[in-house]
Amino acid sequence: MKSNDWLHGFRHSSPYINAHRGRTVVLTLPGDAIEHGNFINILHDIALLASLGVRLVVAFGARPQIQRCLDHAGVQSEFSQGLRITPERDLPKVMEAIGGLRSYLESQLSMGLVNSPMHNARIRVSSGNYVAAKPVGVLDGLDFGYTGKVRRIDTAGIEKLLELGHIVLLPPMGYSPTGDTFNLSYEDVGSQVAAALQAEKLIVFIDDPGVLEEDGSLIRELSARQASERLAAGKVTGHDAALLQAACDACVKGVRRAHIISYIQDGALLEELFTRDGSGTLVSSDHYEQLRQARVEDIGGILELVQPLEEQGILVRRSREMLETEIDQFVVAERDGTIVGCAALYHYPDESAGELSCFAVDPAYRRSGRGDDILSMIEKMARSQGITKLFVLTTQTEHWFRERGFLPSSVQSLPGPKLASYNAKRASKVFCKPL
């Protein structure tokens, strides 16, 4: 490893640092993760996120700790449908295990030893009755007793703590207006609180690197729809299925992205949040919006989107016939059946170069990150085609591209075919970005 590799990585993480500052991120930690040797590194990474201004909620599980507590008392625990049945006699032991684990987490997040990553962190941790619950009830003839599910999240209370810079710690317990305490699934708590807060991200920790294919290879990205299809087909089973379902539920309810990462891999959390490729599996919302390859039936929507920009001289005019022949080069952002963004990628293989062209976003969505999402997809397509340099010609949006890593270049740097067709009357400026 070169001595200045850390410097390169640190500098290139700054866009992600700025993007996450002030955003709400919900972390779900299973009890197994808390007992793993890498947990101390996860704590250090949580402290780093807090110092960078990320608003953090941590929902933790306690299944192995509860099991040990029950085993020590000589109590046989039963499970059904992935949930522990909690009769009244077991509830004190469940509360004891969860309470002890909460105190342990608070103590660990309070560390500030000299020569440790948490020195001078001064993290404030808050917990409380922010989750209202109700009983699961009787399922298939089985009474689940004091096993419950989330009924309501006190979003106002949590938001106040986040505004004060506190990390909010949520145990797998909920309370009812009748004064009862319920044993909850931490996946349910994490997913529900992320949706209630409209969090930017839900981070789900598992023991694998992420969601895996049958051959053991890592799946880098899944839409919520694709993830649901894998669950329905039985391709994800056991506890991992419950975690993936929680990620899907959060995305469907408004959380933009969920990330499934390893609690065993050192630095997986930071790598997922602060690098381009991440470390695990990204699950993205597609309930009413998707970014995809364009189809012939999208041509009408693309023309409607780009026509005002063509009339203003921002984009070069394209006929319907031209779009029909070049539609395979286009990607579109579709929201509720309407095309709200588009872009095209033209490949110049002799120069390993690609042109970003016909880039347009509906004015109503320009401040919602659609342009960045489209650019990210174009860059991913370019890399898959072996393109090492992406260039764009623009007359009015140079600063937008410069803010995203494009550098001024000369007309003479254009690939031969593009240089031959360059329209000097438009006097478009050339910007390039190495990939």
GROMACS .gro file of N, CA, C and O in nm, residues 21-22 93 100 157 165 167 181 193 215 228 242 244 257 265 313 317 339 356 378 410:
model
   84
   21ARG      N    1  -2.389   1.480   0.582
   21ARG     CA    2  -2.397   1.570   0.698
   21ARG      C    3  -2.541   1.619   0.715
   21ARG      O    4  -2.605   1.667   0.622
   22GLY      N    5  -2.592   1.606   0.837
   22GLY     CA    6  -2.728   1.651   0.866
   22GLY      C    7  -2.837   1.553   0.824
   22GLY      O    8  -2.955   1.579   0.847
   93LYS      N    9  -3.697  -1.211   3.230
   93LYS     CA   10  -3.564  -1.249   3.180
   93LYS      C   11  -3.532  -1.178   3.049
   93LYS      O   12  -3.418  -1.137   3.026
  100GLY      N   13  -2.962  -0.505   3.019
  100GLY     CA   14  -2.818  -0.516   3.038
  100GLY      C   15  -2.742  -0.480   2.912
  100GLY      O   16  -2.637  -0.414   2.918
  157GLY      N   17  -4.036   1.308   1.932
  157GLY     CA   18  -3.941   1.291   2.042
  157GLY      C   19  -3.802   1.255   1.992
  157GLY      O   20  -3.701   1.308   2.040
  165GLY      N   21  -2.802   1.656   1.868
  165GLY     CA   22  -2.678   1.584   1.841
  165GLY      C   23  -2.665   1.452   1.914
  165GLY      O   24  -2.555   1.396   1.920
  167ILE      N   25  -2.713   1.045   1.980
  167ILE     CA   26  -2.740   0.917   1.916
  167ILE      C   27  -2.858   0.856   1.990
  167ILE      O   28  -2.858   0.845   2.113
  181THR      N   29  -4.517  -0.430   2.850
  181THR     CA   30  -4.391  -0.428   2.775
  181THR      C   31  -4.390  -0.545   2.679
  181THR      O   32  -4.429  -0.656   2.715
  193VAL      N   33  -3.882   0.268   1.222
  193VAL     CA   34  -3.834   0.400   1.263
  193VAL      C   35  -3.771   0.472   1.144
  193VAL      O   36  -3.783   0.594   1.130
  215ASP      N   37  -2.428  -1.884  -0.610
  215ASP     CA   38  -2.288  -1.925  -0.617
  215ASP      C   39  -2.200  -1.857  -0.514
  215ASP      O   40  -2.077  -1.875  -0.513
  228SER      N   41  -3.795  -0.812  -0.351
  228SER     CA   42  -3.920  -0.882  -0.317
  228SER      C   43  -3.937  -1.008  -0.402
  228SER      O   44  -3.987  -1.109  -0.354
  242ALA      N   45  -3.569  -1.215   0.667
  242ALA     CA   46  -3.636  -1.114   0.750
  242ALA      C   47  -3.566  -0.979   0.738
  242ALA      O   48  -3.631  -0.874   0.733
  244LEU      N   49  -3.380  -0.871   0.475
  244LEU     CA   50  -3.404  -0.817   0.342
  244LEU      C   51  -3.547  -0.764   0.331
  244LEU      O   52  -3.571  -0.660   0.269
  257ARG      N   53  -3.281   0.461   0.036
  257ARG     CA   54  -3.187   0.351   0.016
  257ARG      C   55  -3.169   0.273   0.146
  257ARG      O   56  -3.164   0.332   0.253
  265GLN      N   57  -1.676  -0.766   0.856
  265GLN     CA   58  -1.573  -0.696   0.778
  265GLN      C   59  -1.539  -0.561   0.842
  265GLN      O   60  -1.625  -0.475   0.858
  313GLY      N   61  -3.215   2.655  -2.688
  313GLY     CA   62  -3.081   2.639  -2.740
  313GLY      C   63  -2.986   2.569  -2.646
  313GLY      O   64  -2.865   2.565  -2.671
  317ARG      N   65  -3.125   1.989  -3.124
  317ARG     CA   66  -3.252   1.930  -3.163
  317ARG      C   67  -3.233   1.787  -3.212
  317ARG      O   68  -3.138   1.755  -3.283
  339ILE      N   69  -4.181   1.041  -1.766
  339ILE     CA   70  -4.037   1.057  -1.781
  339ILE      C   71  -3.997   1.193  -1.724
  339ILE      O   72  -4.040   1.297  -1.772
  356LEU      N   73  -2.147   1.203  -2.289
  356LEU     CA   74  -2.272   1.221  -2.218
  356LEU      C   75  -2.350   1.326  -2.294
  356LEU      O   76  -2.304   1.440  -2.309
  378ILE      N   77  -2.504   0.658  -1.589
  378ILE     CA   78  -2.427   0.673  -1.712
  378ILE      C   79  -2.281   0.633  -1.689
  378ILE      O   80  -2.219   0.563  -1.770
  410SER      N   81  -1.015   2.099  -2.424
  410SER     CA   82  -1.019   2.171  -2.551
  410SER      C   83  -1.102   2.096  -2.653
  410SER      O   84  -1.123   1.974  -2.641
   0.00000   0.00000   0.00000
